Short mmCIF file of C-alpha atoms and ligand atoms in Angstrom, two decimals:
data_model
loop_
_atom_site.label_atom_id
_atom_site.label_comp_id
_atom_site.label_asym_id
_atom_site.label_seq_id
_atom_site.Cartn_x
_atom_site.Cartn_y
_atom_site.Cartn_z
CA MET A 88 3.61 32.26 -34.30
CA PRO A 89 3.15 33.92 -37.68
CA ALA A 90 1.78 32.04 -40.65
CA ALA A 91 1.68 32.54 -44.40
CA VAL A 92 -1.26 31.66 -46.59
CA VAL A 93 -0.74 30.94 -50.28
CA VAL A 94 -3.76 31.19 -52.59
CA LEU A 95 -3.25 29.47 -55.93
CA ALA A 96 -5.04 31.16 -58.81
CA ALA A 97 -2.61 30.65 -61.69
CA GLY A 98 -4.55 28.01 -63.59
CA SER A 99 -6.73 28.70 -66.61
CA GLY A 100 -10.05 27.15 -65.60
CA SER A 101 -10.24 25.27 -68.90
CA ARG A 102 -12.84 22.75 -67.70
CA VAL A 103 -15.24 25.49 -66.58
CA GLY A 104 -14.75 26.97 -70.04
CA ALA A 105 -16.01 30.45 -69.15
CA GLY A 106 -13.70 32.26 -71.57
CA VAL A 107 -12.04 33.80 -68.53
CA ASN A 108 -10.06 32.14 -65.72
CA LYS A 109 -12.68 30.65 -63.35
CA VAL A 110 -11.05 32.36 -60.36
CA LEU A 111 -12.13 35.72 -61.83
CA LEU A 112 -15.80 34.78 -62.23
CA PRO A 113 -18.15 36.72 -59.95
CA LEU A 114 -19.56 34.90 -56.95
CA ARG A 115 -22.16 36.97 -55.14
CA GLY A 116 -20.51 40.19 -56.32
CA ARG A 117 -16.93 39.21 -55.50
CA PRO A 118 -14.50 37.42 -57.79
CA VAL A 119 -13.98 33.78 -56.80
CA LEU A 120 -10.37 34.39 -55.78
CA ALA A 121 -11.31 37.31 -53.50
CA TRP A 122 -13.19 34.93 -51.18
CA SER A 123 -10.05 32.97 -50.31
CA VAL A 124 -7.87 36.06 -50.12
CA THR A 125 -10.32 37.69 -47.69
CA ASP A 126 -10.38 34.53 -45.56
CA ALA A 127 -6.57 34.35 -45.62
CA LEU A 128 -6.30 37.94 -44.38
CA ALA A 129 -8.72 37.11 -41.54
CA VAL A 130 -6.53 34.28 -40.21
CA THR A 131 -5.19 34.98 -36.71
CA ASP A 132 -1.48 35.82 -36.83
CA VAL A 133 -1.22 35.73 -40.60
CA ARG A 134 2.00 37.46 -41.58
CA ARG A 135 2.02 37.02 -45.35
CA VAL A 136 -0.71 36.39 -47.91
CA VAL A 137 0.63 35.33 -51.29
CA LEU A 138 -1.69 35.19 -54.29
CA VAL A 139 -0.26 33.24 -57.21
CA VAL A 140 -1.58 34.48 -60.55
CA ARG A 141 -1.26 33.40 -64.14
CA ASP A 142 1.31 35.21 -66.23
CA GLY A 143 -0.52 37.91 -68.22
CA GLU A 144 -3.35 38.21 -65.68
CA GLN A 145 -1.46 40.24 -63.06
CA ASP A 146 -3.19 43.56 -63.87
CA GLU A 147 -6.63 42.02 -64.26
CA VAL A 148 -6.32 40.24 -60.92
CA ALA A 149 -5.00 43.31 -59.12
CA GLN A 150 -7.92 45.38 -60.45
CA ALA A 151 -10.50 42.71 -59.62
CA LEU A 152 -9.17 42.35 -56.10
CA ALA A 153 -8.59 46.00 -55.17
CA PRO A 154 -12.22 46.91 -54.26
CA HIS A 155 -12.37 43.95 -51.82
CA LEU A 156 -9.05 44.37 -50.02
CA GLY A 157 -8.99 47.58 -48.05
CA PRO A 158 -5.54 48.44 -46.71
CA ALA A 159 -4.40 44.82 -46.46
CA GLU A 160 -1.25 43.79 -48.26
CA VAL A 161 -1.35 40.86 -50.64
CA HIS A 162 1.80 39.74 -52.39
CA LEU A 163 1.15 38.87 -56.06
CA VAL A 164 3.45 36.21 -57.47
CA THR A 165 3.46 34.89 -61.03
CA GLY A 166 2.69 31.20 -61.20
CA GLY A 167 3.94 28.47 -63.49
CA GLU A 168 2.79 25.86 -65.99
CA THR A 169 1.55 23.40 -63.37
CA ARG A 170 -0.01 23.69 -59.93
CA HIS A 171 3.25 22.37 -58.49
CA ASP A 172 5.23 25.08 -60.32
CA SER A 173 2.86 27.70 -58.92
CA GLU A 174 3.37 26.38 -55.38
CA TRP A 175 7.12 26.47 -55.89
CA ALA A 176 6.91 30.09 -57.07
CA ALA A 177 5.04 31.01 -53.88
CA LEU A 178 7.52 29.19 -51.66
CA ARG A 179 10.45 30.92 -53.36
CA ALA A 180 8.73 34.24 -52.62
CA LEU A 181 8.41 33.20 -48.96
CA ALA A 182 11.85 31.58 -48.65
CA ASP A 183 13.58 34.50 -46.88
CA ASP A 184 10.78 34.83 -44.32
CA ILE A 185 10.81 31.08 -43.75
CA ARG A 186 14.59 30.93 -43.27
CA SER A 187 14.55 33.89 -40.87
CA GLY A 188 11.72 32.34 -38.84
CA GLU A 189 9.31 35.18 -39.69
CA VAL A 190 6.91 32.54 -40.97
CA ASP A 191 6.63 29.21 -39.14
CA ALA A 192 3.75 27.53 -40.98
CA VAL A 193 2.34 27.79 -44.48
CA ALA A 194 -1.16 26.93 -45.71
CA ILE A 195 -1.56 26.34 -49.45
CA HIS A 196 -5.07 26.76 -50.75
CA ASP A 197 -6.78 26.55 -54.16
CA ALA A 198 -8.58 29.75 -55.13
CA ALA A 199 -10.98 27.33 -56.86
CA ARG A 200 -12.33 26.54 -53.35
CA PRO A 201 -13.80 29.92 -52.41
CA LEU A 202 -15.84 28.65 -49.45
CA ALA A 203 -13.13 27.12 -47.25
CA GLY A 204 -13.35 29.89 -44.63
CA ALA A 205 -10.83 31.29 -42.16
CA PRO A 206 -11.64 28.69 -39.44
CA LEU A 207 -10.53 25.81 -41.69
CA LEU A 208 -7.33 27.68 -42.56
CA GLU A 209 -6.69 28.21 -38.85
CA ALA A 210 -7.46 24.57 -38.01
CA ALA A 211 -5.05 23.35 -40.70
CA LEU A 212 -2.29 25.71 -39.55
CA ALA A 213 -2.74 24.75 -35.88
CA ALA A 214 -2.62 21.02 -36.71
CA ALA A 215 0.42 21.60 -38.95
CA ARG A 216 2.28 23.28 -36.10
CA GLU A 217 1.47 20.37 -33.81
CA HIS A 218 2.00 17.44 -36.20
CA GLY A 219 4.13 18.79 -39.05
CA GLY A 220 1.38 18.84 -41.64
CA ALA A 221 -2.40 18.81 -41.96
CA ILE A 222 -4.90 18.22 -44.76
CA PRO A 223 -8.69 18.51 -44.76
CA VAL A 224 -10.38 15.20 -45.55
CA VAL A 225 -13.99 14.25 -46.21
CA PRO A 226 -15.59 10.79 -46.27
CA LEU A 227 -16.30 9.42 -49.74
CA ALA A 228 -19.59 7.65 -50.37
CA GLY A 229 -20.41 4.95 -52.89
CA LEU A 230 -16.93 3.51 -53.36
CA LEU A 231 -16.11 -0.07 -54.24
CA GLY A 232 -12.60 -1.47 -54.67
CA ARG A 233 -11.63 -3.22 -57.93
CA ASP A 234 -11.59 -6.38 -55.86
CA GLY A 235 -15.30 -5.89 -55.13
CA ARG A 236 -14.60 -5.05 -51.51
CA HIS A 237 -15.77 -1.95 -49.74
CA PRO A 238 -12.71 0.20 -48.90
CA GLY A 239 -14.15 1.12 -45.49
CA THR A 240 -12.33 4.14 -44.11
CA ALA A 241 -9.15 3.43 -46.10
CA LEU A 242 -10.04 6.08 -48.67
CA ALA A 243 -11.00 9.70 -48.08
CA GLY A 244 -11.42 12.78 -50.23
CA VAL A 245 -8.66 15.35 -49.88
CA GLN A 246 -9.20 19.11 -50.02
CA THR A 247 -7.27 22.32 -49.52
CA PRO A 248 -6.08 24.28 -47.51
CA GLN A 249 -3.14 21.96 -46.80
CA ALA A 250 -0.76 23.33 -44.17
CA PHE A 251 2.78 22.41 -43.17
CA ARG A 252 5.60 23.57 -40.96
CA ALA A 253 7.38 26.08 -43.14
CA PRO A 254 11.05 24.96 -43.12
CA GLU A 255 10.18 21.34 -43.88
CA LEU A 256 7.78 22.37 -46.65
CA LEU A 257 10.40 24.58 -48.27
CA ALA A 258 12.99 21.80 -48.03
CA ALA A 259 10.61 19.32 -49.69
CA TYR A 260 10.00 21.69 -52.62
CA GLU A 261 13.72 22.43 -52.96
CA GLN A 262 14.37 18.71 -53.27
CA ALA A 263 11.50 18.33 -55.72
CA ALA A 264 12.95 21.14 -57.85
CA ALA A 265 16.39 19.53 -57.81
CA GLU A 266 14.92 16.23 -59.01
CA GLY A 267 12.27 17.63 -61.35
CA PHE A 268 9.47 16.00 -59.33
CA GLN A 269 5.93 17.37 -59.77
CA GLY A 270 3.33 16.61 -57.12
CA THR A 271 -0.40 16.56 -57.81
CA ASP A 272 -1.04 18.41 -54.55
CA THR A 273 1.04 19.74 -51.66
CA ALA A 274 0.59 16.57 -49.60
CA SER A 275 1.92 14.38 -52.43
CA CYS A 276 5.18 16.35 -52.63
CA VAL A 277 5.55 16.33 -48.85
CA ALA A 278 4.80 12.60 -48.74
CA ARG A 279 7.67 12.00 -51.14
CA TYR A 280 10.29 14.15 -49.43
CA GLY A 281 9.03 14.65 -45.90
CA ALA A 282 9.52 12.10 -43.16
CA TRP A 283 6.95 13.59 -40.83
CA PRO A 284 3.32 12.59 -40.27
CA VAL A 285 0.43 14.54 -41.74
CA ALA A 286 -2.72 14.95 -39.67
CA ALA A 287 -6.26 14.94 -41.02
CA VAL A 288 -8.54 17.84 -40.16
CA ALA A 289 -12.26 17.79 -40.89
CA GLY A 290 -13.01 19.07 -44.38
CA SER A 291 -16.54 19.71 -45.54
CA ALA A 292 -18.76 19.16 -48.54
CA ARG A 293 -19.36 22.91 -48.38
CA ASN A 294 -15.70 23.44 -49.23
CA LEU A 295 -16.67 22.91 -52.87
CA LYS A 296 -14.07 22.97 -55.60
CA ILE A 297 -15.14 24.77 -58.74
CA THR A 298 -14.05 22.44 -61.51
CA PHE A 299 -16.93 22.18 -64.02
CA PRO A 300 -19.48 24.77 -65.27
CA GLU A 301 -22.27 23.50 -62.97
CA ASP A 302 -20.05 24.08 -59.90
CA VAL A 303 -20.30 27.85 -60.36
CA ALA A 304 -24.07 27.86 -59.70
CA LEU A 305 -23.60 25.42 -56.81
CA ALA A 306 -20.97 27.67 -55.23
CA GLU A 307 -23.31 30.63 -55.61
CA GLU A 308 -25.98 28.69 -53.69
CA LEU A 309 -23.54 27.69 -50.97
CA THR A 310 -22.56 31.31 -50.39
CA GLN A 311 -26.06 31.76 -48.87
CA ALA A 312 -24.82 29.86 -45.85
CA ARG A 313 -21.87 32.18 -45.35
N1 CTP B 81 -3.37 26.38 -60.40
C1 CTP B 81 -2.25 27.20 -60.34
N2 CTP B 81 -1.28 27.09 -61.31
C2 CTP B 81 -1.40 26.19 -62.30
C3 CTP B 81 -2.53 25.34 -62.35
C4 CTP B 81 -3.51 25.45 -61.37
O1 CTP B 81 -2.15 28.04 -59.43
N3 CTP B 81 -0.46 26.13 -63.25
C5 CTP B 81 -4.43 26.55 -59.39
C6 CTP B 81 -5.80 26.91 -60.00
O2 CTP B 81 -5.90 28.31 -60.24
C7 CTP B 81 -6.77 26.37 -58.98
C8 CTP B 81 -6.00 25.22 -58.31
O3 CTP B 81 -4.64 25.34 -58.72
O4 CTP B 81 -7.12 27.32 -57.99
C9 CTP B 81 -6.57 23.86 -58.64
O5 CTP B 81 -6.43 23.61 -60.03
P1 CTP B 81 -7.62 23.31 -61.03
O6 CTP B 81 -8.91 23.19 -60.29
O7 CTP B 81 -7.20 22.23 -61.93
O8 CTP B 81 -7.72 24.70 -61.82
P2 CTP B 81 -7.31 25.00 -63.34
O9 CTP B 81 -6.03 24.28 -63.64
O10 CTP B 81 -7.36 26.47 -63.50
O11 CTP B 81 -8.55 24.37 -64.12
P3 CTP B 81 -8.48 23.35 -65.36
O12 CTP B 81 -7.65 22.18 -64.90
O13 CTP B 81 -9.91 23.00 -65.63
O14 CTP B 81 -7.84 24.11 -66.50
MG1 MG B 82 -5.92 22.14 -63.60
#
């Protein structure tokens, strides 16, 4: 069944502080966002790839991406003030395809994680089709609860891509919009409005999120392994 992949790139990268949106920084000769878009296009049975961009950066992004795309079609959508707003913009752009059944599952991924890879996108989508939703998790080391107790396996780090069955995901975001709810990530919005279980898939420390200036050099190093 056909999937959609949403790549979120409509932030500003303020904590990296590069003077340009971090998703446009070069990583081994390709802009950061091009890595995720290329992976999205490589996903088996992907029907739609939506790239959410910051208002005012549409031309810059289109130009930065063009040399890395080939004939593939990527749908540029203008994002919003918050990550949640940007997700909602993407889901509105996909709503017709979701309602008609053209798209059965949607993966939402941060462009700030350029090293996720197509296999993780595919694993998340497959688990979402089976269970309703799927998020990549990684073990967290060195944690201690406020009560002084070790949390054991009760806590895990959460990454993107996060994937969900499309109609349920759209319904959750429609309800969130009606109530003015803003989730911190896709799973948090689904947890509030969805009554279906979300499966964990294996994330990886290599699926680095570029958040601070030092992460750019680290990501560059990790590209060696790709
Ligand atoms: N994002 C988005 N729309 C927003 C805010 C964030 O699409 N209004 C995207 C970012 O482009 C990024 C991902 O969500 O790929 C995760 O957000 P974050 O790492 O916080 O990126 P920024 O918000 O750009 O960075 P900062 O918070 O440092 O400004
Ligand atoms: Mg942010």
